[in-house]
mmCIF file of C-alpha atoms and ligand atoms in Angstrom:
data_model
loop_
_atom_site.group_PDB
_atom_site.id
_atom_site.type_symbol
_atom_site.label_atom_id
_atom_site.label_comp_id
_atom_site.label_asym_id
_atom_site.label_seq_id
_atom_site.Cartn_x
_atom_site.Cartn_y
_atom_site.Cartn_z
ATOM 1 C CA MET A 1144 -50.651 38.072 12.500
ATOM 2 C CA SER A 1145 -51.157 34.800 13.598
ATOM 3 C CA PHE A 1146 -48.251 31.952 14.644
ATOM 4 C CA TYR A 1147 -47.686 28.099 14.451
ATOM 5 C CA LEU A 1148 -47.773 27.071 17.948
ATOM 6 C CA PRO A 1149 -47.430 22.894 18.140
ATOM 7 C CA GLU A 1150 -47.293 21.493 21.238
ATOM 8 C CA SER A 1151 -43.945 19.516 19.980
ATOM 9 C CA VAL A 1152 -41.639 19.553 16.808
ATOM 10 C CA ASP A 1153 -39.314 16.944 15.449
ATOM 11 C CA CYS A 1154 -36.371 18.590 14.272
ATOM 12 C CA ASN A 1155 -33.366 16.517 12.367
ATOM 13 C CA GLY A 1156 -34.818 13.610 13.600
ATOM 14 C CA GLU A 1157 -35.135 14.362 17.426
ATOM 15 C CA LEU A 1158 -38.050 15.680 19.322
ATOM 16 C CA PHE A 1159 -38.382 18.557 20.976
ATOM 17 C CA LYS A 1160 -41.015 20.246 23.552
ATOM 18 C CA VAL A 1161 -42.339 23.336 23.968
ATOM 19 C CA PHE A 1162 -40.826 24.979 26.760
ATOM 20 C CA ILE A 1163 -40.801 28.557 27.126
ATOM 21 C CA THR A 1164 -44.380 30.039 25.058
ATOM 22 C CA LYS A 1165 -44.807 32.993 22.821
ATOM 23 C CA GLU A 1166 -46.949 34.224 25.972
ATOM 24 C CA GLN A 1167 -43.944 33.847 28.344
ATOM 25 C CA ILE A 1168 -41.645 35.763 25.555
ATOM 26 C CA ASP A 1169 -43.654 38.011 24.741
ATOM 27 C CA ALA A 1170 -44.400 39.244 27.855
ATOM 28 C CA ARG A 1171 -40.647 38.965 29.429
ATOM 29 C CA ILE A 1172 -39.511 41.074 26.167
ATOM 30 C CA GLU A 1173 -41.820 43.661 27.385
ATOM 31 C CA LEU A 1174 -40.654 43.775 30.675
ATOM 32 C CA LEU A 1175 -37.039 43.899 29.378
ATOM 33 C CA GLY A 1176 -38.248 46.954 26.972
ATOM 34 C CA LYS A 1177 -39.370 48.893 29.222
ATOM 35 C CA LYS A 1178 -36.268 48.283 31.303
ATOM 36 C CA LEU A 1179 -34.327 49.542 28.736
ATOM 37 C CA ASP A 1180 -36.019 52.795 27.677
ATOM 38 C CA LYS A 1181 -34.868 53.957 31.879
ATOM 39 C CA ASP A 1182 -31.859 52.537 32.021
ATOM 40 C CA PHE A 1183 -30.725 53.998 28.058
ATOM 41 C CA GLU A 1184 -33.074 57.148 28.258
ATOM 42 C CA ASP A 1185 -31.276 59.937 26.347
ATOM 43 C CA LYS A 1186 -28.059 57.521 25.850
ATOM 44 C CA HIS A 1187 -29.487 56.927 22.452
ATOM 45 C CA PRO A 1188 -27.931 53.049 22.012
ATOM 46 C CA ILE A 1189 -26.847 50.744 20.007
ATOM 47 C CA PHE A 1190 -28.143 47.378 19.878
ATOM 48 C CA ILE A 1191 -25.127 45.073 18.320
ATOM 49 C CA GLY A 1192 -27.287 41.556 17.673
ATOM 50 C CA ILE A 1193 -25.094 38.420 17.541
ATOM 51 C CA LEU A 1194 -26.314 36.648 13.777
ATOM 52 C CA ASN A 1195 -27.706 34.048 13.382
ATOM 53 C CA GLY A 1196 -29.792 33.328 16.400
ATOM 54 C CA ALA A 1197 -30.320 36.450 17.674
ATOM 55 C CA PHE A 1198 -31.961 38.295 14.930
ATOM 56 C CA ILE A 1199 -36.022 36.927 16.157
ATOM 57 C CA PHE A 1200 -35.117 38.452 19.921
ATOM 58 C CA LEU A 1201 -33.282 41.598 18.734
ATOM 59 C CA ALA A 1202 -36.472 42.683 16.429
ATOM 60 C CA ASP A 1203 -39.347 42.133 18.723
ATOM 61 C CA LEU A 1204 -36.664 43.741 21.427
ATOM 62 C CA MET A 1205 -36.073 46.952 19.662
ATOM 63 C CA ARG A 1206 -39.915 47.355 18.741
ATOM 64 C CA SER A 1207 -40.342 47.310 22.801
ATOM 65 C CA VAL A 1208 -38.126 49.793 23.068
ATOM 66 C CA THR A 1209 -39.320 53.364 22.645
ATOM 67 C CA ILE A 1210 -36.110 55.453 23.039
ATOM 68 C CA PRO A 1211 -34.524 56.455 19.940
ATOM 69 C CA CYS A 1212 -31.762 53.685 19.193
ATOM 70 C CA GLU A 1213 -29.976 52.040 16.482
ATOM 71 C CA VAL A 1214 -28.826 48.682 15.240
ATOM 72 C CA ASP A 1215 -25.908 46.744 13.368
ATOM 73 C CA PHE A 1216 -25.145 42.767 13.222
ATOM 74 C CA MET A 1217 -21.808 40.956 14.152
ATOM 75 C CA LYS A 1218 -21.683 37.008 12.995
ATOM 76 C CA LEU A 1219 -19.818 34.470 15.257
ATOM 77 C CA SER A 1220 -20.294 30.957 14.805
ATOM 78 C CA SER A 1221 -19.334 28.696 17.650
ATOM 79 C CA TYR A 1222 -21.202 25.008 17.703
ATOM 80 C CA GLY A 1223 -21.432 24.350 13.861
ATOM 81 C CA ASP A 1224 -24.126 21.419 13.228
ATOM 82 C CA GLU A 1225 -23.926 19.713 16.913
ATOM 83 C CA LYS A 1226 -25.734 20.419 20.123
ATOM 84 C CA VAL A 1227 -22.127 21.457 22.149
ATOM 85 C CA SER A 1228 -19.928 24.334 21.838
ATOM 86 C CA SER A 1229 -16.859 23.426 18.679
ATOM 87 C CA GLY A 1230 -15.109 25.653 21.976
ATOM 88 C CA GLN A 1231 -14.044 27.973 19.143
ATOM 89 C CA VAL A 1232 -15.371 31.206 18.345
ATOM 90 C CA THR A 1233 -15.312 32.265 14.568
ATOM 91 C CA GLU A 1234 -15.532 35.352 13.047
ATOM 92 C CA LEU A 1235 -17.670 35.335 10.489
ATOM 93 C CA LYS A 1236 -18.999 39.285 9.943
ATOM 94 C CA GLU A 1237 -17.493 42.051 11.897
ATOM 95 C CA ILE A 1238 -19.816 45.567 12.397
ATOM 96 C CA ASP A 1239 -20.158 48.493 10.097
ATOM 97 C CA ALA A 1240 -21.238 50.801 13.225
ATOM 98 C CA LYS A 1241 -18.453 52.867 14.801
ATOM 99 C CA VAL A 1242 -18.811 52.099 18.360
ATOM 100 C CA LYS A 1243 -15.963 54.821 19.622
ATOM 101 C CA GLY A 1244 -18.155 56.733 22.863
ATOM 102 C CA ARG A 1245 -22.125 54.721 21.887
ATOM 103 C CA HIS A 1246 -23.528 52.877 24.777
ATOM 104 C CA VAL A 1247 -23.055 49.533 23.444
ATOM 105 C CA ILE A 1248 -26.122 46.701 24.178
ATOM 106 C CA LEU A 1249 -25.062 43.455 23.048
ATOM 107 C CA VAL A 1250 -28.095 40.939 21.765
ATOM 108 C CA GLU A 1251 -27.187 37.134 22.600
ATOM 109 C CA ASP A 1252 -29.855 34.556 21.757
ATOM 110 C CA ILE A 1253 -28.322 32.266 24.353
ATOM 111 C CA VAL A 1254 -25.128 32.246 26.827
ATOM 112 C CA ASP A 1255 -24.311 29.047 27.283
ATOM 113 C CA THR A 1256 -20.630 28.896 28.247
ATOM 114 C CA GLY A 1257 -19.851 32.682 27.836
ATOM 115 C CA LEU A 1258 -17.246 31.686 25.557
ATOM 116 C CA SER A 1259 -19.055 33.900 22.491
ATOM 117 C CA MET A 1260 -20.271 36.492 24.938
ATOM 118 C CA LYS A 1261 -16.939 36.858 26.677
ATOM 119 C CA TYR A 1262 -15.484 37.123 23.481
ATOM 120 C CA MET A 1263 -17.689 40.115 22.139
ATOM 121 C CA VAL A 1264 -17.473 42.029 24.952
ATOM 122 C CA GLU A 1265 -13.790 41.997 24.819
ATOM 123 C CA LYS A 1266 -13.315 42.829 21.467
ATOM 124 C CA MET A 1267 -15.848 45.739 21.749
ATOM 125 C CA LYS A 1268 -14.178 47.452 24.476
ATOM 126 C CA LYS A 1269 -11.229 47.511 22.046
ATOM 127 C CA HIS A 1270 -13.068 49.808 20.539
ATOM 128 C CA ASN A 1271 -13.762 52.173 23.301
ATOM 129 C CA PRO A 1272 -17.441 52.634 23.481
ATOM 130 C CA ALA A 1273 -18.660 54.757 26.525
ATOM 131 C CA SER A 1274 -20.582 51.519 27.804
ATOM 132 C CA VAL A 1275 -21.087 48.097 26.925
ATOM 133 C CA SER A 1276 -23.568 46.290 27.726
ATOM 134 C CA VAL A 1277 -24.881 42.593 27.369
ATOM 135 C CA ILE A 1278 -28.817 41.298 26.927
ATOM 136 C CA THR A 1279 -29.149 37.444 26.672
ATOM 137 C CA LEU A 1280 -33.024 36.197 25.996
ATOM 138 C CA LEU A 1281 -31.854 32.513 27.667
ATOM 139 C CA HIS A 1282 -28.982 31.867 30.346
ATOM 140 C CA LYS A 1283 -27.822 28.575 30.679
ATOM 141 C CA LYS A 1284 -26.297 29.685 33.966
ATOM 142 C CA GLU A 1285 -24.968 25.944 35.429
ATOM 143 C CA ALA A 1286 -23.494 25.520 32.114
ATOM 144 C CA THR A 1287 -21.506 29.205 32.085
ATOM 145 C CA LYS A 1288 -17.498 28.429 32.759
ATOM 146 C CA HIS A 1289 -16.198 31.534 31.418
ATOM 147 C CA ASP A 1290 -16.229 34.610 33.816
ATOM 148 C CA VAL A 1291 -18.722 36.485 31.418
ATOM 149 C CA GLN A 1292 -20.460 39.673 32.042
ATOM 150 C CA VAL A 1293 -24.534 39.898 31.647
ATOM 151 C CA ASP A 1294 -26.788 42.375 32.605
ATOM 152 C CA TYR A 1295 -30.375 41.649 31.410
ATOM 153 C CA VAL A 1296 -31.337 37.823 31.174
ATOM 154 C CA GLY A 1297 -34.987 37.088 29.751
ATOM 155 C CA PHE A 1298 -35.365 33.336 31.188
ATOM 156 C CA GLU A 1299 -32.603 31.200 33.589
ATOM 157 C CA ILE A 1300 -32.887 27.777 31.981
ATOM 158 C CA PRO A 1301 -31.030 24.569 32.879
ATOM 159 C CA THR A 1302 -28.148 23.078 30.841
ATOM 160 C CA LYS A 1303 -30.933 21.912 28.145
ATOM 161 C CA PHE A 1304 -30.605 22.065 24.451
ATOM 162 C CA VAL A 1305 -32.879 24.528 22.946
ATOM 163 C CA LEU A 1306 -34.891 25.163 19.982
ATOM 164 C CA GLY A 1307 -36.868 27.826 18.263
ATOM 165 C CA TYR A 1308 -37.830 31.360 17.906
ATOM 166 C CA GLY A 1309 -34.283 31.993 16.229
ATOM 167 C CA LEU A 1310 -32.305 29.548 17.884
ATOM 168 C CA ASP A 1311 -31.137 26.021 15.514
ATOM 169 C CA TYR A 1312 -30.363 22.657 15.639
ATOM 170 C CA ALA A 1313 -27.866 21.857 12.667
ATOM 171 C CA GLN A 1314 -29.757 25.371 10.996
ATOM 172 C CA GLU A 1315 -33.266 24.192 11.613
ATOM 173 C CA GLY A 1316 -35.872 25.207 13.531
ATOM 174 C CA ARG A 1317 -35.116 29.076 14.167
ATOM 175 C CA ASN A 1318 -38.856 29.952 12.631
ATOM 176 C CA LEU A 1319 -40.774 28.298 15.591
ATOM 177 C CA ALA A 1320 -41.931 30.872 17.348
ATOM 178 C CA GLN A 1321 -41.436 29.660 20.971
ATOM 179 C CA ILE A 1322 -38.732 27.607 22.490
ATOM 180 C CA TYR A 1323 -38.125 24.047 22.574
ATOM 181 C CA ALA A 1324 -36.438 21.675 24.540
ATOM 182 C CA LEU A 1325 -34.578 18.730 23.363
ATOM 183 C CA HIS A 1326 -37.064 15.546 25.029
ATOM 184 C CA GLU A 1327 -34.967 13.121 27.161
ATOM 185 C CA GLU A 1328 -36.671 9.545 27.907
ATOM 186 C CA GLU A 1329 -36.666 9.829 31.744
HETATM 187 P P1 IMP B 1916 -21.552 29.661 24.052
HETATM 188 O O1 IMP B 1916 -20.247 30.944 23.530
HETATM 189 O O2 IMP B 1916 -21.276 28.404 24.534
HETATM 190 O O3 IMP B 1916 -21.988 30.379 25.435
HETATM 191 O O4 IMP B 1916 -22.377 29.809 22.946
HETATM 192 C C1 IMP B 1916 -23.285 30.841 22.509
HETATM 193 C C2 IMP B 1916 -23.925 30.134 21.339
HETATM 194 O O5 IMP B 1916 -23.648 28.616 21.279
HETATM 195 C C3 IMP B 1916 -25.237 30.939 20.992
HETATM 196 O O6 IMP B 1916 -25.311 31.826 19.898
HETATM 197 C C4 IMP B 1916 -25.740 29.948 20.151
HETATM 198 O O7 IMP B 1916 -25.860 29.675 18.927
HETATM 199 C C5 IMP B 1916 -25.234 28.663 20.295
HETATM 200 N N1 IMP B 1916 -26.314 27.866 21.322
HETATM 201 C C6 IMP B 1916 -25.642 27.873 22.674
HETATM 202 N N2 IMP B 1916 -27.012 26.816 23.774
HETATM 203 C C7 IMP B 1916 -27.714 26.441 22.442
HETATM 204 C C8 IMP B 1916 -28.646 25.783 22.232
HETATM 205 O O8 IMP B 1916 -29.658 25.248 23.658
HETATM 206 N N3 IMP B 1916 -29.679 25.815 21.081
HETATM 207 C C9 IMP B 1916 -28.708 26.087 20.124
HETATM 208 N N4 IMP B 1916 -27.988 26.747 20.236
HETATM 209 C C10 IMP B 1916 -27.075 26.926 21.574
#
């Protein structure tokens, strides 16, 4: 399969430049898969992807693990069509899987303020799973103000608005195969 890998893109009238390449993403996911294989061996985990943003990361991550596992999805919204979080989490789709007694791995595209992940972890714990782990492709560590658990991170990034590989700006740009950052004039 070949991918469209431009150096820069225009999304909703704003310029974004390549920030994390497809090669870097692939290499990191391979390592994360190996780590999960080891940590969850014989645990038959259930991956819960947080829609919409995590769908591409989850698809690649799941194919990088070799242990038996399951998948389900939940849908949250906290950004609307803006570049900053609305500060409120809206639940748009509940999980279908029964997680009681199961090892749950919550999969996010990005942890920014930490609000969504804090909400998800607390919600999941109410279902009495055997364990809850969190994996995110990107972590804006300096922007995280909520006390949130993050067990596995693809890349720690500065507080920049990013796009691509599942992440959107006003719903566009999710189909880009690598990650782009908003270009800010010096
Ligand atoms: P948090 O609740 O503030 O941690 O935000 C998490 C959610 O906000 C993510 O799942 C994304 O959907 C969205 N988000 C945060 N930062 C970005 C970004 O830089 N680009 C696109 N979406 C983002």
